[in-house]
CSV table of C-alpha atoms in Angstrom, one decimal:
chain,number,residue,atom,x,y,z
A,1089,UNK,CA,45.0,42.7,1.0
A,1090,UNK,CA,45.5,45.4,3.7
A,1091,UNK,CA,43.9,43.5,6.5
A,1092,UNK,CA,42.2,46.5,8.2
A,1093,UNK,CA,41.2,46.3,11.1
A,1094,UNK,CA,42.3,42.6,11.2
A,1095,UNK,CA,44.1,40.4,8.6
A,1096,UNK,CA,40.9,38.4,8.0
A,1097,UNK,CA,37.9,38.6,5.8
A,1098,UNK,CA,36.2,41.3,7.7
A,1099,UNK,CA,33.4,43.4,5.9
A,1100,UNK,CA,35.9,46.1,4.9
A,1101,UNK,CA,38.2,43.7,3.2
A,1102,UNK,CA,35.3,41.9,1.5
A,1103,UNK,CA,34.1,45.2,0.2
A,1104,UNK,CA,37.5,46.0,-1.2
A,1105,UNK,CA,37.9,42.7,-2.9
A,1106,UNK,CA,34.4,42.9,-4.4
A,1107,UNK,CA,35.2,46.4,-5.7
A,1108,UNK,CA,38.4,45.2,-7.3
A,1109,UNK,CA,36.7,42.2,-8.9
A,1110,UNK,CA,34.0,44.4,-10.4
A,1111,UNK,CA,36.7,46.8,-11.7
A,1112,UNK,CA,38.5,44.0,-13.5
A,1113,UNK,CA,35.3,42.5,-14.9
A,1114,UNK,CA,34.2,45.9,-16.3
A,1115,UNK,CA,37.6,47.0,-17.7
A,1116,UNK,CA,37.3,44.6,-20.6
A,1117,UNK,CA,38.9,47.0,-23.0
A,1118,UNK,CA,42.2,46.9,-21.1
A,1119,UNK,CA,44.8,44.3,-21.9
A,1120,UNK,CA,45.1,42.7,-18.4
A,1121,UNK,CA,46.5,39.2,-18.4
A,1122,UNK,CA,47.4,38.5,-14.7
A,1123,UNK,CA,45.9,39.3,-11.3
A,1124,UNK,CA,48.2,38.6,-8.3
A,1125,UNK,CA,46.7,38.5,-4.8
A,1126,UNK,CA,49.1,39.0,-1.9
A,1127,UNK,CA,49.1,40.7,1.5
A,1128,UNK,CA,50.6,43.9,2.8
A,1129,UNK,CA,51.2,42.5,6.3
A,1130,UNK,CA,54.5,40.6,6.7
A,1131,UNK,CA,54.1,37.1,7.8
A,1132,UNK,CA,50.3,36.9,7.2
A,1133,UNK,CA,48.5,36.2,3.9
A,1134,UNK,CA,45.0,36.0,5.5
A,1135,UNK,CA,43.6,34.5,8.7
A,1136,UNK,CA,40.3,33.6,7.1
A,1137,UNK,CA,36.8,34.3,8.3
A,1138,UNK,CA,36.1,37.1,10.6
A,1139,UNK,CA,35.6,34.9,13.7
A,1140,UNK,CA,34.5,37.9,15.9
A,1141,UNK,CA,31.9,38.9,13.4
A,1142,UNK,CA,30.3,35.5,12.8
A,1143,UNK,CA,30.6,34.5,16.4
A,1144,UNK,CA,28.4,37.4,17.3
A,1145,UNK,CA,25.9,36.3,14.6
A,1146,UNK,CA,25.9,32.8,15.9
A,1147,UNK,CA,25.2,34.0,19.4
A,1148,UNK,CA,22.2,35.9,18.1
A,1149,UNK,CA,21.2,32.9,15.9
A,1150,UNK,CA,21.1,35.4,13.0
A,1151,UNK,CA,20.8,33.0,10.0
A,1152,UNK,CA,20.2,35.8,7.5
A,1153,UNK,CA,23.3,37.7,8.7
A,1154,UNK,CA,25.5,34.6,8.5
A,1155,UNK,CA,24.3,33.8,5.0
A,1156,UNK,CA,24.9,37.4,3.9
A,1157,UNK,CA,28.4,37.2,5.2
A,1158,UNK,CA,29.1,33.8,3.6
A,1159,UNK,CA,27.8,35.0,0.3
A,1160,UNK,CA,30.1,38.1,0.5
A,1161,UNK,CA,33.0,35.7,1.0
A,1162,UNK,CA,32.1,33.6,-2.0
A,1163,UNK,CA,31.6,36.7,-4.2
A,1164,UNK,CA,35.0,38.0,-3.1
A,1165,UNK,CA,36.9,34.8,-4.3
A,1166,UNK,CA,34.7,33.7,-7.2
A,1167,UNK,CA,36.1,36.3,-9.6
A,1168,UNK,CA,39.4,34.5,-9.5
A,1169,UNK,CA,37.6,31.2,-10.1
A,1170,UNK,CA,36.1,32.4,-13.4
A,1171,UNK,CA,39.0,34.6,-14.3
A,1172,UNK,CA,36.9,37.7,-13.9
A,1173,UNK,CA,35.1,36.6,-17.1
A,1174,UNK,CA,38.2,37.5,-19.1
A,1175,UNK,CA,41.4,35.9,-20.3
A,1176,UNK,CA,43.1,36.5,-17.0
A,1177,UNK,CA,45.3,34.1,-15.0
A,1178,UNK,CA,44.8,34.6,-11.2
A,1179,UNK,CA,47.8,34.0,-9.0
A,1180,UNK,CA,48.0,33.8,-5.2
A,1181,UNK,CA,51.3,34.8,-3.7
A,1182,UNK,CA,51.4,33.4,-0.1
A,1183,UNK,CA,54.3,34.7,2.0
A,1184,UNK,CA,52.9,34.0,5.4
A,1185,UNK,CA,50.1,32.3,7.2
A,1186,UNK,CA,47.0,31.4,5.2
A,1187,UNK,CA,44.4,29.9,7.5
A,1188,UNK,CA,40.8,28.8,6.9
A,1189,UNK,CA,39.3,31.2,4.4
A,1190,UNK,CA,42.7,32.6,3.7
A,1191,UNK,CA,43.8,29.2,2.3
A,1192,UNK,CA,40.4,28.9,0.5
A,1193,UNK,CA,41.1,32.3,-1.1
A,1194,UNK,CA,44.6,31.2,-2.2
A,1195,UNK,CA,43.2,27.9,-3.7
A,1196,UNK,CA,40.6,29.8,-5.6
A,1197,UNK,CA,43.3,31.2,-7.9
A,1198,UNK,CA,44.6,29.4,-11.0
A,1199,UNK,CA,48.2,29.3,-9.5
A,1200,UNK,CA,49.2,29.1,-5.9
A,1201,UNK,CA,52.8,30.3,-5.3
A,1202,UNK,CA,54.1,30.1,-1.7
A,1203,UNK,CA,57.4,30.8,0.0
A,1204,UNK,CA,58.8,28.0,2.1
A,1205,UNK,CA,58.2,29.7,5.4
A,1206,UNK,CA,54.5,30.1,4.7
A,1207,UNK,CA,52.0,27.9,6.6
A,1208,UNK,CA,48.5,26.9,5.5
A,1209,UNK,CA,45.7,24.9,7.0
A,1210,UNK,CA,42.0,24.6,7.7
A,1211,UNK,CA,41.6,24.7,11.5
A,1212,UNK,CA,37.8,25.1,11.6
A,1213,UNK,CA,37.3,21.6,13.0
A,1214,UNK,CA,39.0,22.8,16.2
A,1215,UNK,CA,35.8,24.8,17.0
A,1216,UNK,CA,33.5,22.0,15.6
A,1217,UNK,CA,32.9,23.6,12.2
A,1218,UNK,CA,34.2,23.1,8.7
A,1219,UNK,CA,35.6,25.6,6.1
A,1220,UNK,CA,32.5,26.4,4.0
A,1221,UNK,CA,33.7,28.9,1.4
A,1222,UNK,CA,35.3,26.6,-1.2
A,1223,UNK,CA,37.8,24.4,0.6
A,1224,UNK,CA,36.2,21.1,-0.3
A,1225,UNK,CA,35.5,22.2,-3.9
A,1226,UNK,CA,39.1,23.3,-4.5
A,1227,UNK,CA,40.9,20.6,-2.6
A,1228,UNK,CA,38.8,17.7,-4.1
A,1229,UNK,CA,39.8,18.9,-7.6
A,1230,UNK,CA,43.5,19.0,-6.7
A,1231,UNK,CA,44.0,16.0,-4.5
A,1232,UNK,CA,40.8,14.0,-4.8
A,1233,UNK,CA,37.7,13.8,-2.5
A,1234,UNK,CA,39.0,11.3,0.0
A,1235,UNK,CA,42.2,13.2,0.7
A,1236,UNK,CA,40.3,16.5,0.7
A,1237,UNK,CA,38.0,15.3,3.4
A,1238,UNK,CA,40.9,13.9,5.5
A,1239,UNK,CA,42.8,17.2,5.1
A,1240,UNK,CA,39.8,19.2,6.3
A,1241,UNK,CA,38.9,17.0,9.3
A,1242,UNK,CA,42.5,16.9,10.5
A,1243,UNK,CA,42.7,20.6,11.2
A,1244,UNK,CA,46.5,20.4,10.8
A,1245,UNK,CA,48.5,23.5,9.8
A,1246,UNK,CA,51.0,22.5,7.1
A,1247,UNK,CA,54.2,24.0,5.8
A,1248,UNK,CA,54.3,25.2,2.2
A,1249,UNK,CA,56.8,22.5,1.4
A,1250,UNK,CA,54.4,19.8,2.7
A,1251,UNK,CA,51.6,21.3,0.6
A,1252,UNK,CA,53.8,21.4,-2.5
A,1253,UNK,CA,54.5,17.7,-2.1
A,1254,UNK,CA,50.7,17.1,-1.8
A,1255,UNK,CA,50.1,19.0,-5.0
A,1256,UNK,CA,48.2,21.8,-3.4
A,1257,UNK,CA,50.9,24.5,-3.8
A,1258,UNK,CA,51.9,24.9,-7.5
A,1259,UNK,CA,55.2,26.8,-7.1
A,1260,UNK,CA,57.5,26.7,-4.1
A,1261,UNK,CA,59.8,29.7,-3.6
A,1262,UNK,CA,62.6,30.4,-1.3
A,1263,UNK,CA,62.0,32.8,1.6
A,1264,UNK,CA,61.9,36.4,0.2
A,1265,UNK,CA,61.8,35.2,-3.4
A,1266,UNK,CA,58.0,35.0,-3.9
A,1267,UNK,CA,57.7,38.0,-6.1
A,1268,UNK,CA,60.5,36.8,-8.3
A,1269,UNK,CA,58.8,33.4,-8.5
A,1270,UNK,CA,55.6,35.2,-9.7
A,1271,UNK,CA,57.5,36.9,-12.5
A,1272,UNK,CA,59.3,33.7,-13.5
A,1273,UNK,CA,55.9,32.0,-13.7
A,1274,UNK,CA,54.5,34.7,-15.9
A,1275,UNK,CA,57.5,34.6,-18.2
A,1276,UNK,CA,57.1,30.8,-18.5
A,1277,UNK,CA,53.4,31.0,-19.2
A,1278,UNK,CA,53.8,33.8,-21.8
A,1279,UNK,CA,56.4,31.7,-23.6
A,1280,UNK,CA,53.9,28.9,-24.0
A,1281,UNK,CA,50.7,31.0,-23.7
A,1282,UNK,CA,48.6,29.0,-26.1
A,1283,UNK,CA,49.2,25.7,-24.3
A,1284,UNK,CA,48.6,27.3,-20.8
A,1285,UNK,CA,45.4,28.9,-22.0
A,1286,UNK,CA,44.1,25.7,-23.5
A,1287,UNK,CA,44.9,23.7,-20.3
A,1288,UNK,CA,43.0,26.3,-18.3
A,1289,UNK,CA,40.0,25.8,-20.5
A,1290,UNK,CA,40.3,22.0,-20.2
A,1291,UNK,CA,40.5,22.2,-16.4
A,1292,UNK,CA,37.4,24.4,-16.4
A,1293,UNK,CA,35.5,22.0,-18.8
A,1294,UNK,CA,36.4,18.8,-16.8
A,1295,UNK,CA,36.1,20.1,-13.3
A,1296,UNK,CA,34.1,23.4,-13.3
A,1297,UNK,CA,33.5,25.1,-9.9
A,1298,UNK,CA,30.1,26.7,-10.2
A,1299,UNK,CA,28.7,29.5,-8.1
A,1300,UNK,CA,25.7,27.3,-7.3
A,1301,UNK,CA,28.0,24.6,-5.9
A,1302,UNK,CA,29.8,27.1,-3.6
A,1303,UNK,CA,26.5,28.6,-2.5
A,1304,UNK,CA,25.0,25.2,-1.6
A,1305,UNK,CA,28.0,24.3,0.5
A,1306,UNK,CA,28.0,27.6,2.3
A,1307,UNK,CA,24.3,27.1,3.1
A,1308,UNK,CA,25.3,23.9,4.8
A,1309,UNK,CA,28.0,25.8,6.7
A,1310,UNK,CA,25.4,28.3,7.9
A,1311,UNK,CA,23.2,25.6,9.3
A,1312,UNK,CA,26.2,23.9,11.0
A,1313,UNK,CA,27.4,27.2,12.4
A,1314,UNK,CA,24.0,27.8,14.1
A,1315,UNK,CA,24.4,24.5,15.9
A,1316,UNK,CA,27.6,25.3,17.6
A,1317,UNK,CA,27.6,25.1,21.4
A,1318,UNK,CA,29.0,27.4,24.1
A,1319,UNK,CA,32.3,25.4,24.3
A,1320,UNK,CA,32.8,25.8,20.5
A,1321,UNK,CA,32.2,29.5,20.7
A,1322,UNK,CA,34.7,29.8,23.5
A,1323,UNK,CA,37.3,28.1,21.4
A,1324,UNK,CA,36.4,30.4,18.5
A,1325,UNK,CA,36.9,33.4,20.8
A,1326,UNK,CA,40.4,32.2,21.7
A,1327,UNK,CA,41.2,32.1,18.0
A,1328,UNK,CA,39.9,35.7,17.6
A,1329,UNK,CA,42.8,36.9,19.7
A,1330,UNK,CA,45.2,35.2,17.3
A,1331,UNK,CA,43.6,37.1,14.4
A,1332,UNK,CA,44.2,40.3,16.2
A,1333,UNK,CA,47.7,39.9,17.5
A,1334,UNK,CA,49.7,41.3,14.5
A,1335,UNK,CA,49.8,45.1,14.9
A,1336,UNK,CA,48.6,46.9,11.8
A,1337,UNK,CA,51.6,49.2,12.1
A,1338,UNK,CA,53.6,46.4,10.4
A,1339,UNK,CA,51.5,46.8,7.3
A,1340,UNK,CA,53.1,48.6,4.4
């Protein structure tokens, strides 16, 4: 993810991710087994929703615009949920901050690998909203509904080590060793590929995440967003400056 103009799910990034998902889905004749999602900006995986964009839509009470944006977010991550309709293992490599929708994006993958210095969390409650693009769906399947709700309503930003202990991060890597951890995981899965593939199918059969489920939740998110008050929007505006503070010159 290149994060241009900001390291968040702005329309440009959403379009890129959707194009890539379509490409993988259509290239069925190619032997692609793994998809790894990472960031080109040091210290940042993804800051989540484009707060500046949907703050403007909220101010205009543009329900159709908000729903269109939310659907684009779901479409961008859902490919990983369904393995792009192929025998592909999706991996998130988190080497920096993954907040809000950034954490949702990472959790949408089959495997979440994070370096120890990475931080993740769902701060939406700070501006009186909730993460509506899959957080509850993914968390409840990993740690249970009660813990998922508590996690979301806390708004706490956690270290990767804390999330590993909770069972949210699957593989914990030392700082700077994330890529090696990805290749180590791939070698391990390939060694026991039949077992890993079967367990992936079992997980999908027992706890499937449907597009309809994600859409129904994001519709609740849209209705809740339209009820935000001026003080909530002011808090959101302060967080916009955080999304914009990393210079894109750091991107590689």
